[in-house]
């Protein structure tokens, strides 16, 4: 890793607020923001669109190296050049993404893309395995968590706001299922890095979480 550049790794379970705070933090720091969950979602969408079965590892693996996943200048995720930032938030993707994220070959494909995007830049990257694997030399590692019910409540409100049909119970069930699969998979499970700082956002507002992260970065003695 090139020490001239700063990497901030933010990991944590589903709907802990990682993407929201990571995006704000990156803009405050003038760093590039990389949403790795969006990349797993885009791969899942591609599998579904091609009529392949996300529950089948061998079928899902077919697309490795054959699809193009990138971000545009507005941080919108592109699948083969098309902006799919709305489609990747649909329930059908949320219900299947954990299967895709548990397949080792697909992870290796996406991890190498993530490392390539981050190369030679100051970045804030969020995901599940950033501090433990993707950017394991990151200068700042934060593990962001929140109580299950609070995470389900946030996801429910987000869905309603975006006009997506849903119930609180469905959100809670999806979060529980994803937490389980994400933390029990064999390769790179969701896990707190030994040198990560834990931040529980259950009773915190978004701005407070961002401020706390800024403090953590300053305490590390990183010059901004
Ligand atoms: O953060 P998210 O909800 O958009 O992530 C979608 C899924 O992708 C989630 O169930 C776990 C998986 N994921 C992962 O396994 N590793 C990452 N670095 C990011 C996401």
GROMACS .gro file of C-alpha atoms and ligand atoms in nm:
model
  244
    1UNK     CA    1   0.000   0.000   0.000
    2UNK     CA    2   0.119   0.350  -0.091
    3UNK     CA    3   0.158   0.535   0.241
    4UNK     CA    4   0.124   0.874   0.070
    5UNK     CA    5  -0.247   0.810   0.044
    6UNK     CA    6  -0.499   0.778   0.326
    7UNK     CA    7  -0.755   0.497   0.338
    8UNK     CA    8  -1.051   0.500   0.572
    9UNK     CA    9  -1.216   0.156   0.598
   10UNK     CA   10  -1.571   0.141   0.733
   11UNK     CA   11  -1.722  -0.201   0.795
   12UNK     CA   12  -2.036  -0.317   0.969
   13UNK     CA   13  -2.361  -0.507   0.933
   14UNK     CA   14  -2.647  -0.428   0.692
   15UNK     CA   15  -2.826  -0.096   0.737
   16UNK     CA   16  -2.591   0.029   1.008
   17UNK     CA   17  -2.571   0.358   0.817
   18UNK     CA   18  -2.229   0.293   0.663
   19UNK     CA   19  -2.308   0.427   0.316
   20UNK     CA   20  -2.476   0.745   0.439
   21UNK     CA   21  -2.199   0.842   0.679
   22UNK     CA   22  -1.916   0.720   0.457
   23UNK     CA   23  -2.042   0.936   0.171
   24UNK     CA   24  -2.067   1.244   0.397
   25UNK     CA   25  -1.728   1.178   0.550
   26UNK     CA   26  -1.566   1.138   0.207
   27UNK     CA   27  -1.713   1.466   0.090
   28UNK     CA   28  -1.595   1.644   0.407
   29UNK     CA   29  -1.245   1.506   0.357
   30UNK     CA   30  -1.248   1.550  -0.024
   31UNK     CA   31  -1.171   1.179  -0.055
   32UNK     CA   32  -1.313   0.936  -0.308
   33UNK     CA   33  -1.605   0.732  -0.172
   34UNK     CA   34  -1.632   0.367  -0.275
   35UNK     CA   35  -1.949   0.175  -0.190
   36UNK     CA   36  -1.847  -0.191  -0.222
   37UNK     CA   37  -2.195  -0.318  -0.127
   38UNK     CA   38  -2.324  -0.150  -0.443
   39UNK     CA   39  -2.076  -0.360  -0.643
   40UNK     CA   40  -2.206  -0.688  -0.494
   41UNK     CA   41  -2.559  -0.564  -0.563
   42UNK     CA   42  -2.472  -0.479  -0.925
   43UNK     CA   43  -2.328  -0.827  -0.978
   44UNK     CA   44  -2.647  -0.975  -0.827
   45UNK     CA   45  -2.861  -0.764  -1.060
   46UNK     CA   46  -2.660  -0.886  -1.359
   47UNK     CA   47  -2.715  -1.250  -1.252
   48UNK     CA   48  -3.091  -1.192  -1.220
   49UNK     CA   49  -3.116  -0.997  -1.548
   50UNK     CA   50  -2.942  -1.278  -1.735
   51UNK     CA   51  -3.191  -1.530  -1.595
   52UNK     CA   52  -2.922  -1.708  -1.392
   53UNK     CA   53  -2.987  -1.850  -1.044
   54UNK     CA   54  -2.817  -1.647  -0.764
   55UNK     CA   55  -2.846  -1.950  -0.535
   56UNK     CA   56  -2.621  -2.146  -0.772
   57UNK     CA   57  -2.252  -2.063  -0.734
   58UNK     CA   58  -2.150  -2.220  -1.065
   59UNK     CA   59  -2.421  -2.032  -1.259
   60UNK     CA   60  -2.341  -1.704  -1.087
   61UNK     CA   61  -1.968  -1.746  -1.152
   62UNK     CA   62  -2.033  -1.740  -1.529
   63UNK     CA   63  -2.032  -1.358  -1.529
   64UNK     CA   64  -1.687  -1.319  -1.369
   65UNK     CA   65  -1.474  -1.103  -1.598
   66UNK     CA   66  -1.763  -1.067  -1.843
   67UNK     CA   67  -1.944  -0.773  -1.688
   68UNK     CA   68  -1.822  -0.425  -1.625
   69UNK     CA   69  -1.892  -0.267  -1.285
   70UNK     CA   70  -1.777   0.091  -1.226
   71UNK     CA   71  -1.880   0.427  -1.079
   72UNK     CA   72  -1.944   0.754  -1.260
   73UNK     CA   73  -1.829   1.094  -1.135
   74UNK     CA   74  -2.148   1.129  -0.929
   75UNK     CA   75  -2.078   0.802  -0.749
   76UNK     CA   76  -2.357   0.626  -0.934
   77UNK     CA   77  -2.296   0.259  -0.995
   78UNK     CA   78  -2.274   0.150  -1.358
   79UNK     CA   79  -2.335  -0.201  -1.487
   80UNK     CA   80  -2.193  -0.233  -1.837
   81UNK     CA   81  -2.206   0.146  -1.861
   82UNK     CA   82  -2.570   0.177  -1.751
   83UNK     CA   83  -2.666   0.359  -1.430
   84UNK     CA   84  -2.835   0.095  -1.210
   85UNK     CA   85  -2.826   0.282  -0.878
   86UNK     CA   86  -3.205   0.251  -0.840
   87UNK     CA   87  -3.240  -0.112  -0.953
   88UNK     CA   88  -2.976  -0.238  -0.709
   89UNK     CA   89  -3.193  -0.122  -0.414
   90UNK     CA   90  -3.493  -0.334  -0.519
   91UNK     CA   91  -3.607  -0.612  -0.284
   92UNK     CA   92  -3.520  -0.886  -0.532
   93UNK     CA   93  -3.156  -0.774  -0.520
   94UNK     CA   94  -3.153  -0.732  -0.138
   95UNK     CA   95  -3.296  -1.083  -0.102
   96UNK     CA   96  -3.025  -1.245  -0.314
   97UNK     CA   97  -2.709  -1.040  -0.267
   98UNK     CA   98  -2.582  -1.234   0.034
   99UNK     CA   99  -2.564  -1.554  -0.175
  100UNK     CA  100  -2.358  -1.377  -0.439
  101UNK     CA  101  -2.133  -1.220  -0.174
  102UNK     CA  102  -2.059  -1.564  -0.029
  103UNK     CA  103  -1.900  -1.698  -0.351
  104UNK     CA  104  -1.521  -1.682  -0.329
  105UNK     CA  105  -1.443  -1.637  -0.700
  106UNK     CA  106  -1.691  -1.351  -0.728
  107UNK     CA  107  -1.544  -1.187  -0.418
  108UNK     CA  108  -1.192  -1.211  -0.562
  109UNK     CA  109  -1.314  -1.053  -0.887
  110UNK     CA  110  -1.482  -0.763  -0.706
  111UNK     CA  111  -1.203  -0.717  -0.449
  112UNK     CA  112  -0.946  -0.672  -0.726
  113UNK     CA  113  -1.173  -0.410  -0.886
  114UNK     CA  114  -1.208  -0.233  -0.548
  115UNK     CA  115  -0.832  -0.229  -0.494
  116UNK     CA  116  -0.780  -0.100  -0.847
  117UNK     CA  117  -1.029   0.186  -0.796
  118UNK     CA  118  -0.863   0.281  -0.464
  119UNK     CA  119  -0.507   0.273  -0.598
  120UNK     CA  120  -0.321   0.604  -0.574
  121UNK     CA  121  -0.609   0.788  -0.411
  122UNK     CA  122  -0.733   0.904  -0.071
  123UNK     CA  123  -1.044   0.696  -0.015
  124UNK     CA  124  -1.329   0.617   0.219
  125UNK     CA  125  -1.444   0.263   0.141
  126UNK     CA  126  -1.731   0.086   0.308
  127UNK     CA  127  -1.830  -0.280   0.317
  128UNK     CA  128  -1.788  -0.592   0.528
  129UNK     CA  129  -1.426  -0.695   0.474
  130UNK     CA  130  -1.251  -0.366   0.399
  131UNK     CA  131  -1.045  -0.343   0.720
  132UNK     CA  132  -0.980  -0.717   0.732
  133UNK     CA  133  -0.903  -0.788   0.367
  134UNK     CA  134  -0.955  -0.533   0.088
  135UNK     CA  135  -0.754  -0.249   0.248
  136UNK     CA  136  -0.600  -0.428   0.542
  137UNK     CA  137  -0.330  -0.159   0.579
  138UNK     CA  138  -0.585   0.122   0.601
  139UNK     CA  139  -0.472   0.393   0.844
  140UNK     CA  140  -0.824   0.427   0.987
  141UNK     CA  141  -1.061   0.136   1.048
  142UNK     CA  142  -1.407   0.182   1.190
  143UNK     CA  143  -1.663  -0.086   1.266
  144UNK     CA  144  -2.005   0.077   1.260
  145UNK     CA  145  -2.287  -0.110   1.427
  146UNK     CA  146  -2.639  -0.045   1.559
  147UNK     CA  147  -2.910  -0.256   1.720
  148UNK     CA  148  -3.102  -0.485   1.481
  149UNK     CA  149  -3.442  -0.315   1.536
  150UNK     CA  150  -3.295   0.029   1.477
  151UNK     CA  151  -3.130  -0.086   1.155
  152UNK     CA  152  -3.460  -0.238   1.036
  153UNK     CA  153  -3.641   0.086   1.123
  154UNK     CA  154  -3.391   0.289   0.918
  155UNK     CA  155  -3.416   0.053   0.618
  156UNK     CA  156  -3.798   0.061   0.642
  157UNK     CA  157  -3.808   0.443   0.640
  158UNK     CA  158  -3.560   0.453   0.351
  159UNK     CA  159  -3.778   0.215   0.149
  160UNK     CA  160  -4.095   0.413   0.219
  161UNK     CA  161  -3.918   0.736   0.124
  162UNK     CA  162  -3.816   0.582  -0.207
  163UNK     CA  163  -4.163   0.444  -0.279
  164UNK     CA  164  -4.061   0.080  -0.230
  165UNK     CA  165  -4.339  -0.146  -0.102
  166UNK     CA  166  -4.224  -0.299   0.226
  167UNK     CA  167  -4.308  -0.371   0.589
  168UNK     CA  168  -4.097  -0.327   0.903
  169UNK     CA  169  -4.115  -0.705   0.964
  170UNK     CA  170  -3.982  -0.778   0.613
  171UNK     CA  171  -3.693  -0.536   0.666
  172UNK     CA  172  -3.609  -0.694   1.000
  173UNK     CA  173  -3.624  -1.045   0.851
  174UNK     CA  174  -3.400  -0.942   0.559
  175UNK     CA  175  -3.146  -0.781   0.792
  176UNK     CA  176  -3.136  -1.088   1.020
  177UNK     CA  177  -3.092  -1.319   0.723
  178UNK     CA  178  -2.815  -1.109   0.568
  179UNK     CA  179  -2.634  -1.065   0.901
  180UNK     CA  180  -2.635  -1.440   0.942
  181UNK     CA  181  -2.513  -1.526   0.592
  182UNK     CA  182  -2.260  -1.240   0.584
  183UNK     CA  183  -2.102  -1.335   0.914
  184UNK     CA  184  -2.105  -1.713   0.862
  185UNK     CA  185  -1.961  -1.741   0.512
  186UNK     CA  186  -1.629  -1.919   0.482
  187UNK     CA  187  -1.432  -1.661   0.283
  188UNK     CA  188  -1.396  -1.310   0.429
  189UNK     CA  189  -1.696  -1.308   0.663
  190UNK     CA  190  -1.827  -0.988   0.819
  191UNK     CA  191  -1.592  -0.942   1.112
  192UNK     CA  192  -1.447  -0.656   1.304
  193UNK     CA  193  -1.076  -0.601   1.228
  194UNK     CA  194  -0.860  -0.634   1.541
  195UNK     CA  195  -0.740  -0.277   1.501
  196UNK     CA  196  -1.083  -0.130   1.421
  197UNK     CA  197  -1.259   0.120   1.644
  198UNK     CA  198  -1.618   0.022   1.723
  199UNK     CA  199  -1.885   0.286   1.685
  200UNK     CA  200  -2.242   0.209   1.793
  201UNK     CA  201  -2.476   0.444   1.608
  202UNK     CA  202  -2.804   0.320   1.764
  203UNK     CA  203  -2.868   0.645   1.951
  204UNK     CA  204  -2.668   0.878   1.732
  205UNK     CA  205  -2.774   1.116   1.457
  206UNK     CA  206  -2.600   1.094   1.120
  207UNK     CA  207  -2.407   1.419   1.178
  208UNK     CA  208  -2.290   1.295   1.518
  209UNK     CA  209  -2.152   0.978   1.364
  210UNK     CA  210  -1.966   1.176   1.097
  211UNK     CA  211  -1.825   1.411   1.364
  212UNK     CA  212  -1.713   1.116   1.574
  213UNK     CA  213  -1.537   0.968   1.271
  214UNK     CA  214  -1.362   1.300   1.206
  215UNK     CA  215  -1.242   1.294   1.569
  216UNK     CA  216  -1.113   0.938   1.529
  217UNK     CA  217  -0.919   1.042   1.217
  218UNK     CA  218  -0.770   1.346   1.393
  219UNK     CA  219  -0.677   1.137   1.697
  220UNK     CA  220  -0.477   0.913   1.465
  221UNK     CA  221  -0.262   1.217   1.394
  222UNK     CA  222  -0.352   1.216   1.026
  223UNK     CA  223  -0.294   1.553   0.865
  224UNK     CA  224  -0.585   1.659   0.649
  225LIG     O1  225  -2.387  -0.265   0.225
  225LIG     P1  226  -2.495  -0.332   0.140
  225LIG     O2  227  -2.620  -0.366   0.216
  225LIG     O3  228  -2.525  -0.255   0.016
  225LIG     O4  229  -2.428  -0.471   0.095
  225LIG     C1  230  -2.496  -0.563   0.016
  225LIG     C2  231  -2.449  -0.704   0.046
  225LIG     O5  232  -2.317  -0.723  -0.004
  225LIG     C3  233  -2.447  -0.744   0.192
  225LIG     O6  234  -2.544  -0.841   0.221
  225LIG     C4  235  -2.311  -0.799   0.218
  225LIG     C5  236  -2.237  -0.791   0.090
  225LIG     N1  237  -2.109  -0.721   0.101
  225LIG     C6  238  -1.997  -0.798   0.128
  225LIG     O7  239  -2.009  -0.918   0.149
  225LIG     N2  240  -1.875  -0.740   0.129
  225LIG     C7  241  -1.861  -0.609   0.108
  225LIG     N3  242  -1.739  -0.555   0.110
  225LIG     C8  243  -1.975  -0.527   0.085
  225LIG     C9  244  -2.098  -0.589   0.083
   0.00000   0.00000   0.00000
